Amino acid sequence: SQIGYVAQPELLAEGTLAPNPVGSGPFRFSSHVPGQEWQFDRYEDYWRKGADGQALPYLDQISFRPTPDDAKRLGDLERGDVDITYTFRPNEVLALRESGFKLVEYDLGEEEFLMMNTQAPPFDNRLARLAVGHAADSERFLAEMTRNVMQPANGPFAPGQLGYLADNGYPDYDLDEAKRLVAQYEAETGEPLAFTLLSVDDQLNISNHQFFASLFEEAGMSVTIEGMPQINLIAQAATGSYQMAAFRNFGFPDPDTDVVFWRPSSVQDPPLVSLNFPRFTDPRVGDAIDRAVAATDDDERDAAYQEVSRAFGEEVPYLWLGRTNWVLAANPRVNGIYAAANGSIQTLGAKTWIGELWLNA
């Protein structure tokens, strides 16, 4: 998230921010080799001090290396070529748990889900949404495809967070009921229940979504999976140019920041770009959000967000696959590593405070 980040106005105006970034953090930009490395040096005038009273940061320099290949990232950590890496891939998480690396795990962040365009066929019809809801065996998916590294989810609120409800009306897996709903949909509309599922085109995502496609087809639906780069999928979701699409989101510890993705008022006619990707406009959601963000009492906010959870559970604009477990893994020589989370940091990965890291000699 960019919330709270400070940018130098002159650089924004001149359009030179990308190659010469200026921020307010503990390190200052040194160099960038595209596709290889970002390097930052200690900022001597950083405003914070550590718990020991010493000036932060402790490190003289830190580098970030983009490494798209999963196996190489873990290999670099094991060889000592990098000190910290992170992943959410289940096989890697399980391997890291058996390693001697220091780990920070976080599984109360964003959810993985399949979202449906509720303003376009077939999912403008609640029967179709209920059918896929009853056909989606998420419990089996978590066990077989993630080996239970991911946690169950029935909505955008994790246990212990505002808005969480153990029973919010979200449909249970029931193949017979899914088949009945498919037959009812086809009888009432005169059309087969058929749709295209958009997926990011990497092996893990395609495999996961093929798993669900097979469940939908077992219930009598016809499914086509279309793989594409993530940026293309986001663009099609934002413009409503899809039927069903895979996504991962809603990672803020406080839901007040996630409401931008749920507000019915962001869906305009004629269709424009909207962050409410399912284009779900149930007035219950808008009313509950207004009450939640206006309240200062957490009990009131909790009750309002529980109404949002019920609306999502009963109307099924999302199919909840599970809650992602992110792992930050560090070489044992890294110290000062611990989970960093507050109300403004989106948990799109386990995070730590880099200004407080230090290394054994």
mmCIF file of N, CA and C in Angstrom, residues 41-151:
data_model
loop_
_atom_site.group_PDB
_atom_site.id
_atom_site.type_symbol
_atom_site.label_atom_id
_atom_site.label_comp_id
_atom_site.label_asym_id
_atom_site.label_seq_id
_atom_site.Cartn_x
_atom_site.Cartn_y
_atom_site.Cartn_z
ATOM 1 N N ASP A 41 21.660 2.826 0.930
ATOM 2 C CA ASP A 41 22.666 3.047 1.964
ATOM 3 C C ASP A 41 22.014 3.644 3.207
ATOM 4 N N ARG A 42 22.699 3.463 4.333
ATOM 5 C CA ARG A 42 22.204 3.994 5.612
ATOM 6 C C ARG A 42 21.997 5.499 5.519
ATOM 7 N N TYR A 43 20.831 5.955 6.017
ATOM 8 C CA TYR A 43 20.548 7.382 6.070
ATOM 9 C C TYR A 43 20.948 7.887 7.451
ATOM 10 N N GLU A 44 21.992 8.701 7.505
ATOM 11 C CA GLU A 44 22.584 9.111 8.776
ATOM 12 C C GLU A 44 21.645 9.964 9.622
ATOM 13 N N ASP A 45 20.703 10.670 8.987
ATOM 14 C CA ASP A 45 19.826 11.574 9.733
ATOM 15 C C ASP A 45 18.426 11.005 9.943
ATOM 16 N N TYR A 46 18.311 9.671 9.903
ATOM 17 C CA TYR A 46 17.000 9.052 10.125
ATOM 18 C C TYR A 46 16.486 9.446 11.507
ATOM 19 N N TRP A 47 15.177 9.697 11.607
ATOM 20 C CA TRP A 47 14.598 10.312 12.799
ATOM 21 C C TRP A 47 14.406 9.374 13.979
ATOM 22 N N ARG A 48 14.375 8.054 13.734
ATOM 23 C CA ARG A 48 14.054 7.124 14.829
ATOM 24 C C ARG A 48 15.302 6.591 15.513
ATOM 25 N N LYS A 49 15.112 6.147 16.767
ATOM 26 C CA LYS A 49 16.140 5.421 17.502
ATOM 27 C C LYS A 49 15.598 4.049 17.858
ATOM 28 N N GLY A 50 16.496 3.088 18.048
ATOM 29 C CA GLY A 50 16.102 1.750 18.426
ATOM 30 C C GLY A 50 15.749 1.651 19.891
ATOM 31 N N ALA A 51 15.278 0.463 20.298
ATOM 32 C CA ALA A 51 14.911 0.257 21.700
ATOM 33 C C ALA A 51 16.102 0.436 22.629
ATOM 34 N N ASP A 52 17.314 0.235 22.085
ATOM 35 C CA ASP A 52 18.522 0.405 22.889
ATOM 36 C C ASP A 52 18.996 1.845 22.927
ATOM 37 N N GLY A 53 18.246 2.749 22.301
ATOM 38 C CA GLY A 53 18.626 4.154 22.288
ATOM 39 C C GLY A 53 19.607 4.524 21.196
ATOM 40 N N GLN A 54 20.070 3.537 20.448
ATOM 41 C CA GLN A 54 21.027 3.802 19.383
ATOM 42 C C GLN A 54 20.300 4.279 18.131
ATOM 43 N N ALA A 55 20.999 5.071 17.342
ATOM 44 C CA ALA A 55 20.416 5.577 16.105
ATOM 45 C C ALA A 55 20.154 4.430 15.133
ATOM 46 N N LEU A 56 19.019 4.512 14.441
ATOM 47 C CA LEU A 56 18.689 3.537 13.398
ATOM 48 C C LEU A 56 19.000 4.152 12.040
ATOM 49 N N PRO A 57 19.226 3.320 11.019
ATOM 50 C CA PRO A 57 19.233 1.853 11.050
ATOM 51 C C PRO A 57 20.568 1.314 11.539
ATOM 52 N N TYR A 58 20.578 0.020 11.870
ATOM 53 C CA TYR A 58 21.809 -0.618 12.314
ATOM 54 C C TYR A 58 22.701 -1.018 11.142
ATOM 55 N N LEU A 59 22.088 -1.401 10.036
ATOM 56 C CA LEU A 59 22.857 -1.840 8.872
ATOM 57 C C LEU A 59 23.398 -0.648 8.094
ATOM 58 N N ASP A 60 24.534 -0.864 7.435
ATOM 59 C CA ASP A 60 25.119 0.180 6.587
ATOM 60 C C ASP A 60 24.487 0.207 5.203
ATOM 61 N N GLN A 61 23.969 -0.934 4.769
ATOM 62 C CA GLN A 61 23.476 -1.025 3.396
ATOM 63 C C GLN A 61 22.484 -2.172 3.302
ATOM 64 N N ILE A 62 21.518 -2.054 2.392
ATOM 65 C CA ILE A 62 20.581 -3.146 2.129
ATOM 66 C C ILE A 62 20.269 -3.159 0.642
ATOM 67 N N SER A 63 20.138 -4.366 0.093
ATOM 68 C CA SER A 63 19.851 -4.516 -1.331
ATOM 69 C C SER A 63 18.631 -5.403 -1.510
ATOM 70 N N PHE A 64 17.847 -5.104 -2.529
ATOM 71 C CA PHE A 64 16.680 -5.898 -2.888
ATOM 72 C C PHE A 64 16.899 -6.464 -4.284
ATOM 73 N N ARG A 65 16.699 -7.774 -4.437
ATOM 74 C CA ARG A 65 16.914 -8.431 -5.719
ATOM 75 C C ARG A 65 15.618 -9.113 -6.175
ATOM 76 N N PRO A 66 15.035 -8.668 -7.272
ATOM 77 C CA PRO A 66 13.859 -9.365 -7.808
ATOM 78 C C PRO A 66 14.257 -10.716 -8.375
ATOM 79 N N THR A 67 13.640 -11.785 -7.887
ATOM 80 C CA THR A 67 13.973 -13.140 -8.328
ATOM 81 C C THR A 67 12.671 -13.884 -8.592
ATOM 82 N N PRO A 68 12.183 -13.870 -9.828
ATOM 83 C CA PRO A 68 10.892 -14.501 -10.121
ATOM 84 C C PRO A 68 10.877 -16.008 -9.917
ATOM 85 N N ASP A 69 12.007 -16.663 -10.062
ATOM 86 C CA ASP A 69 12.051 -18.120 -9.981
ATOM 87 C C ASP A 69 12.023 -18.578 -8.524
ATOM 88 N N ASP A 70 10.998 -19.370 -8.171
ATOM 89 C CA ASP A 70 10.828 -19.804 -6.782
ATOM 90 C C ASP A 70 12.014 -20.604 -6.277
ATOM 91 N N ALA A 71 12.453 -21.590 -7.074
ATOM 92 C CA ALA A 71 13.544 -22.461 -6.637
ATOM 93 C C ALA A 71 14.829 -21.669 -6.436
ATOM 94 N N LYS A 72 15.080 -20.704 -7.299
ATOM 95 C CA LYS A 72 16.301 -19.910 -7.169
ATOM 96 C C LYS A 72 16.279 -19.070 -5.902
ATOM 97 N N ARG A 73 15.103 -18.525 -5.546
ATOM 98 C CA ARG A 73 15.028 -17.723 -4.324
ATOM 99 C C ARG A 73 15.436 -18.549 -3.113
ATOM 100 N N LEU A 74 14.894 -19.748 -2.993
ATOM 101 C CA LEU A 74 15.257 -20.589 -1.856
ATOM 102 C C LEU A 74 16.707 -21.031 -1.943
ATOM 103 N N GLY A 75 17.164 -21.326 -3.157
ATOM 104 C CA GLY A 75 18.562 -21.718 -3.333
ATOM 105 C C GLY A 75 19.509 -20.599 -2.948
ATOM 106 N N ASP A 76 19.171 -19.373 -3.300
ATOM 107 C CA ASP A 76 20.014 -18.236 -2.923
ATOM 108 C C ASP A 76 20.087 -18.088 -1.412
ATOM 109 N N LEU A 77 18.965 -18.327 -0.731
ATOM 110 C CA LEU A 77 18.964 -18.257 0.733
ATOM 111 C C LEU A 77 19.826 -19.364 1.322
ATOM 112 N N GLU A 78 19.668 -20.564 0.817
ATOM 113 C CA GLU A 78 20.425 -21.704 1.340
ATOM 114 C C GLU A 78 21.928 -21.551 1.118
ATOM 115 N N ARG A 79 22.322 -20.946 -0.016
ATOM 116 C CA ARG A 79 23.743 -20.740 -0.320
ATOM 117 C C ARG A 79 24.323 -19.533 0.394
ATOM 118 N N GLY A 80 23.482 -18.732 1.021
ATOM 119 C CA GLY A 80 23.963 -17.524 1.666
ATOM 120 C C GLY A 80 24.135 -16.355 0.727
ATOM 121 N N ASP A 81 23.609 -16.460 -0.506
ATOM 122 C CA ASP A 81 23.707 -15.353 -1.460
ATOM 123 C C ASP A 81 22.746 -14.216 -1.093
ATOM 124 N N VAL A 82 21.663 -14.535 -0.389
ATOM 125 C CA VAL A 82 20.766 -13.516 0.165
ATOM 126 C C VAL A 82 20.539 -13.864 1.635
ATOM 127 N N ASP A 83 20.129 -12.880 2.409
ATOM 128 C CA ASP A 83 19.912 -13.085 3.841
ATOM 129 C C ASP A 83 18.455 -13.303 4.200
ATOM 130 N N ILE A 84 17.540 -12.735 3.412
ATOM 131 C CA ILE A 84 16.111 -12.845 3.702
ATOM 132 C C ILE A 84 15.363 -13.061 2.397
ATOM 133 N N THR A 85 14.360 -13.913 2.431
ATOM 134 C CA THR A 85 13.458 -14.058 1.302
ATOM 135 C C THR A 85 12.063 -14.334 1.844
ATOM 136 N N TYR A 86 11.071 -14.281 0.985
ATOM 137 C CA TYR A 86 9.724 -14.601 1.452
ATOM 138 C C TYR A 86 8.963 -15.358 0.382
ATOM 139 N N THR A 87 7.945 -16.084 0.827
ATOM 140 C CA THR A 87 7.159 -16.915 -0.077
ATOM 141 C C THR A 87 5.808 -17.210 0.540
ATOM 142 N N PHE A 88 4.856 -17.579 -0.314
ATOM 143 C CA PHE A 88 3.579 -18.121 0.163
ATOM 144 C C PHE A 88 3.329 -19.487 -0.466
ATOM 145 N N ARG A 89 4.281 -19.988 -1.291
ATOM 146 C CA ARG A 89 4.094 -21.259 -1.976
ATOM 147 C C ARG A 89 4.087 -22.391 -0.944
ATOM 148 N N PRO A 90 3.029 -23.202 -0.898
ATOM 149 C CA PRO A 90 2.905 -24.209 0.167
ATOM 150 C C PRO A 90 4.102 -25.142 0.290
ATOM 151 N N ASN A 91 4.626 -25.669 -0.825
ATOM 152 C CA ASN A 91 5.753 -26.597 -0.725
ATOM 153 C C ASN A 91 6.977 -25.920 -0.123
ATOM 154 N N GLU A 92 7.192 -24.643 -0.467
ATOM 155 C CA GLU A 92 8.333 -23.926 0.083
ATOM 156 C C GLU A 92 8.134 -23.624 1.562
ATOM 157 N N VAL A 93 6.906 -23.266 1.937
ATOM 158 C CA VAL A 93 6.622 -23.012 3.345
ATOM 159 C C VAL A 93 6.912 -24.258 4.180
ATOM 160 N N LEU A 94 6.459 -25.422 3.701
ATOM 161 C CA LEU A 94 6.697 -26.666 4.438
ATOM 162 C C LEU A 94 8.188 -26.971 4.521
ATOM 163 N N ALA A 95 8.921 -26.737 3.440
ATOM 164 C CA ALA A 95 10.368 -26.984 3.457
ATOM 165 C C ALA A 95 11.065 -26.034 4.425
ATOM 166 N N LEU A 96 10.656 -24.781 4.442
ATOM 167 C CA LEU A 96 11.292 -23.808 5.333
ATOM 168 C C LEU A 96 11.021 -24.135 6.798
ATOM 169 N N ARG A 97 9.855 -24.695 7.087
ATOM 170 C CA ARG A 97 9.555 -25.063 8.471
ATOM 171 C C ARG A 97 10.487 -26.153 8.987
ATOM 172 N N GLU A 98 11.032 -26.926 8.071
ATOM 173 C CA GLU A 98 11.966 -27.993 8.456
ATOM 174 C C GLU A 98 13.418 -27.531 8.401
ATOM 175 N N SER A 99 13.636 -26.292 8.012
ATOM 176 C CA SER A 99 14.997 -25.778 7.854
ATOM 177 C C SER A 99 15.476 -25.138 9.153
ATOM 178 N N GLY A 100 16.682 -24.640 9.129
ATOM 179 C CA GLY A 100 17.225 -23.947 10.291
ATOM 180 C C GLY A 100 17.115 -22.446 10.187
ATOM 181 N N PHE A 101 16.297 -21.962 9.232
ATOM 182 C CA PHE A 101 16.175 -20.528 9.051
ATOM 183 C C PHE A 101 15.205 -19.924 10.066
ATOM 184 N N LYS A 102 15.401 -18.644 10.332
ATOM 185 C CA LYS A 102 14.454 -17.921 11.172
ATOM 186 C C LYS A 102 13.223 -17.587 10.330
ATOM 187 N N LEU A 103 12.036 -17.780 10.894
ATOM 188 C CA LEU A 103 10.799 -17.590 10.136
ATOM 189 C C LEU A 103 9.870 -16.601 10.822
ATOM 190 N N VAL A 104 9.237 -15.769 10.020
ATOM 191 C CA VAL A 104 8.090 -14.968 10.451
ATOM 192 C C VAL A 104 6.931 -15.405 9.582
ATOM 193 N N GLU A 105 5.877 -15.968 10.189
ATOM 194 C CA GLU A 105 4.711 -16.423 9.435
ATOM 195 C C GLU A 105 3.513 -15.530 9.760
ATOM 196 N N TYR A 106 2.677 -15.316 8.753
ATOM 197 C CA TYR A 106 1.475 -14.511 8.961
ATOM 198 C C TYR A 106 0.341 -15.082 8.124
ATOM 199 N N ASP A 107 -0.724 -15.554 8.789
ATOM 200 C CA ASP A 107 -1.846 -16.150 8.065
ATOM 201 C C ASP A 107 -3.168 -15.459 8.383
ATOM 202 N N LEU A 108 -3.099 -14.195 8.837
ATOM 203 C CA LEU A 108 -4.314 -13.427 9.092
ATOM 204 C C LEU A 108 -4.457 -12.291 8.081
ATOM 205 N N GLY A 109 -3.780 -12.432 6.954
ATOM 206 C CA GLY A 109 -3.794 -11.386 5.951
ATOM 207 C C GLY A 109 -4.843 -11.609 4.890
ATOM 208 N N GLU A 110 -4.416 -11.474 3.634
ATOM 209 C CA GLU A 110 -5.388 -11.485 2.561
ATOM 210 C C GLU A 110 -5.895 -12.889 2.238
ATOM 211 N N GLU A 111 -7.074 -12.914 1.629
ATOM 212 C CA GLU A 111 -7.707 -14.161 1.224
ATOM 213 C C GLU A 111 -7.498 -14.392 -0.272
ATOM 214 N N GLU A 112 -7.448 -15.675 -0.654
ATOM 215 C CA GLU A 112 -7.502 -16.035 -2.061
ATOM 216 C C GLU A 112 -8.952 -16.401 -2.388
ATOM 217 N N PHE A 113 -9.426 -15.952 -3.550
ATOM 218 C CA PHE A 113 -10.828 -16.175 -3.875
ATOM 219 C C PHE A 113 -11.027 -16.150 -5.383
ATOM 220 N N LEU A 114 -12.171 -16.656 -5.792
ATOM 221 C CA LEU A 114 -12.653 -16.506 -7.154
ATOM 222 C C LEU A 114 -13.813 -15.520 -7.082
ATOM 223 N N MET A 115 -13.710 -14.418 -7.810
ATOM 224 C CA MET A 115 -14.770 -13.412 -7.765
ATOM 225 C C MET A 115 -15.597 -13.504 -9.037
ATOM 226 N N MET A 116 -16.855 -13.129 -8.913
ATOM 227 C CA MET A 116 -17.789 -13.235 -10.032
ATOM 228 C C MET A 116 -18.350 -11.868 -10.377
ATOM 229 N N ASN A 117 -18.461 -11.591 -11.657
ATOM 230 C CA ASN A 117 -19.062 -10.351 -12.130
ATOM 231 C C ASN A 117 -20.577 -10.469 -11.970
ATOM 232 N N THR A 118 -21.114 -9.813 -10.953
ATOM 233 C CA THR A 118 -22.535 -9.961 -10.631
ATOM 234 C C THR A 118 -23.431 -9.115 -11.536
ATOM 235 N N GLN A 119 -22.839 -8.414 -12.505
ATOM 236 C CA GLN A 119 -23.649 -7.624 -13.433
ATOM 237 C C GLN A 119 -23.548 -8.144 -14.865
ATOM 238 N N ALA A 120 -23.083 -9.391 -15.015
ATOM 239 C CA ALA A 120 -23.008 -9.995 -16.346
ATOM 240 C C ALA A 120 -23.359 -11.478 -16.222
ATOM 241 N N PRO A 121 -23.992 -12.052 -17.251
ATOM 242 C CA PRO A 121 -24.314 -13.482 -17.208
ATOM 243 C C PRO A 121 -23.040 -14.322 -17.117
ATOM 244 N N PRO A 122 -23.077 -15.467 -16.460
ATOM 245 C CA PRO A 122 -24.242 -16.034 -15.779
ATOM 246 C C PRO A 122 -24.395 -15.577 -14.329
ATOM 247 N N PHE A 123 -23.400 -14.825 -13.811
ATOM 248 C CA PHE A 123 -23.367 -14.582 -12.372
ATOM 249 C C PHE A 123 -24.159 -13.356 -11.938
ATOM 250 N N ASP A 124 -24.901 -12.747 -12.888
ATOM 251 C CA ASP A 124 -25.908 -11.786 -12.470
ATOM 252 C C ASP A 124 -27.127 -12.501 -11.892
ATOM 253 N N ASN A 125 -27.113 -13.823 -11.975
ATOM 254 C CA ASN A 125 -28.176 -14.671 -11.437
ATOM 255 C C ASN A 125 -27.647 -15.359 -10.172
ATOM 256 N N ARG A 126 -28.320 -15.158 -9.047
ATOM 257 C CA ARG A 126 -27.864 -15.730 -7.774
ATOM 258 C C ARG A 126 -27.830 -17.255 -7.823
ATOM 259 N N LEU A 127 -28.704 -17.868 -8.613
ATOM 260 C CA LEU A 127 -28.670 -19.333 -8.722
ATOM 261 C C LEU A 127 -27.305 -19.819 -9.184
ATOM 262 N N ALA A 128 -26.712 -19.113 -10.158
ATOM 263 C CA ALA A 128 -25.399 -19.507 -10.664
ATOM 264 C C ALA A 128 -24.337 -19.347 -9.593
ATOM 265 N N ARG A 129 -24.414 -18.263 -8.823
ATOM 266 C CA ARG A 129 -23.422 -18.034 -7.771
ATOM 267 C C ARG A 129 -23.558 -19.081 -6.664
ATOM 268 N N LEU A 130 -24.787 -19.422 -6.304
ATOM 269 C CA LEU A 130 -24.986 -20.463 -5.297
ATOM 270 C C LEU A 130 -24.510 -21.816 -5.807
ATOM 271 N N ALA A 131 -24.696 -22.077 -7.084
ATOM 272 C CA ALA A 131 -24.274 -23.359 -7.652
ATOM 273 C C ALA A 131 -22.767 -23.539 -7.527
ATOM 274 N N VAL A 132 -21.999 -22.517 -7.922
ATOM 275 C CA VAL A 132 -20.541 -22.662 -7.808
ATOM 276 C C VAL A 132 -20.124 -22.674 -6.343
ATOM 277 N N GLY A 133 -20.876 -21.955 -5.500
ATOM 278 C CA GLY A 133 -20.559 -21.964 -4.071
ATOM 279 C C GLY A 133 -20.685 -23.350 -3.464
ATOM 280 N N HIS A 134 -21.755 -24.059 -3.802
ATOM 281 C CA HIS A 134 -21.937 -25.414 -3.263
ATOM 282 C C HIS A 134 -21.017 -26.426 -3.942
ATOM 283 N N ALA A 135 -20.527 -26.119 -5.143
ATOM 284 C CA ALA A 135 -19.637 -27.053 -5.845
ATOM 285 C C ALA A 135 -18.180 -26.897 -5.432
ATOM 286 N N ALA A 136 -17.832 -25.765 -4.800
ATOM 287 C CA ALA A 136 -16.433 -25.466 -4.463
ATOM 288 C C ALA A 136 -16.055 -26.130 -3.144
ATOM 289 N N ASP A 137 -15.326 -27.233 -3.238
ATOM 290 C CA ASP A 137 -14.902 -27.967 -2.045
ATOM 291 C C ASP A 137 -13.575 -27.377 -1.548
ATOM 292 N N SER A 138 -13.662 -26.264 -0.825
ATOM 293 C CA SER A 138 -12.460 -25.571 -0.374
ATOM 294 C C SER A 138 -11.682 -26.385 0.658
ATOM 295 N N GLU A 139 -12.386 -27.155 1.465
ATOM 296 C CA GLU A 139 -11.703 -27.979 2.468
ATOM 297 C C GLU A 139 -10.784 -28.992 1.784
ATOM 298 N N ARG A 140 -11.272 -29.623 0.738
ATOM 299 C CA ARG A 140 -10.448 -30.569 -0.019
ATOM 300 C C ARG A 140 -9.298 -29.847 -0.719
ATOM 301 N N PHE A 141 -9.579 -28.664 -1.255
ATOM 302 C CA PHE A 141 -8.530 -27.872 -1.902
ATOM 303 C C PHE A 141 -7.400 -27.574 -0.924
ATOM 304 N N LEU A 142 -7.741 -27.133 0.287
ATOM 305 C CA LEU A 142 -6.712 -26.791 1.273
ATOM 306 C C LEU A 142 -5.871 -28.006 1.637
ATOM 307 N N ALA A 143 -6.523 -29.163 1.767
ATOM 308 C CA ALA A 143 -5.800 -30.371 2.151
ATOM 309 C C ALA A 143 -4.933 -30.908 1.015
ATOM 310 N N GLU A 144 -5.493 -30.979 -0.190
ATOM 311 C CA GLU A 144 -4.785 -31.623 -1.292
ATOM 312 C C GLU A 144 -3.815 -30.698 -2.020
ATOM 313 N N MET A 145 -4.204 -29.441 -2.193
ATOM 314 C CA MET A 145 -3.406 -28.540 -3.018
ATOM 315 C C MET A 145 -2.466 -27.658 -2.199
ATOM 316 N N THR A 146 -2.780 -27.407 -0.937
ATOM 317 C CA THR A 146 -1.896 -26.566 -0.118
ATOM 318 C C THR A 146 -1.341 -27.315 1.084
ATOM 319 N N ARG A 147 -1.773 -28.586 1.255
ATOM 320 C CA ARG A 147 -1.336 -29.395 2.407
ATOM 321 C C ARG A 147 -1.590 -28.648 3.711
ATOM 322 N N ASN A 148 -2.711 -27.931 3.715
ATOM 323 C CA ASN A 148 -3.204 -27.179 4.865
ATOM 324 C C ASN A 148 -2.252 -26.065 5.312
ATOM 325 N N VAL A 149 -1.392 -25.604 4.402
ATOM 326 C CA VAL A 149 -0.593 -24.414 4.698
ATOM 327 C C VAL A 149 -1.495 -23.189 4.710
ATOM 328 N N MET A 150 -2.404 -23.100 3.734
ATOM 329 C CA MET A 150 -3.405 -22.038 3.754
ATOM 330 C C MET A 150 -4.478 -22.361 4.780
ATOM 331 N N GLN A 151 -5.099 -21.326 5.310
ATOM 332 C CA GLN A 151 -6.133 -21.482 6.325
ATOM 333 C C GLN A 151 -7.524 -21.286 5.716
#
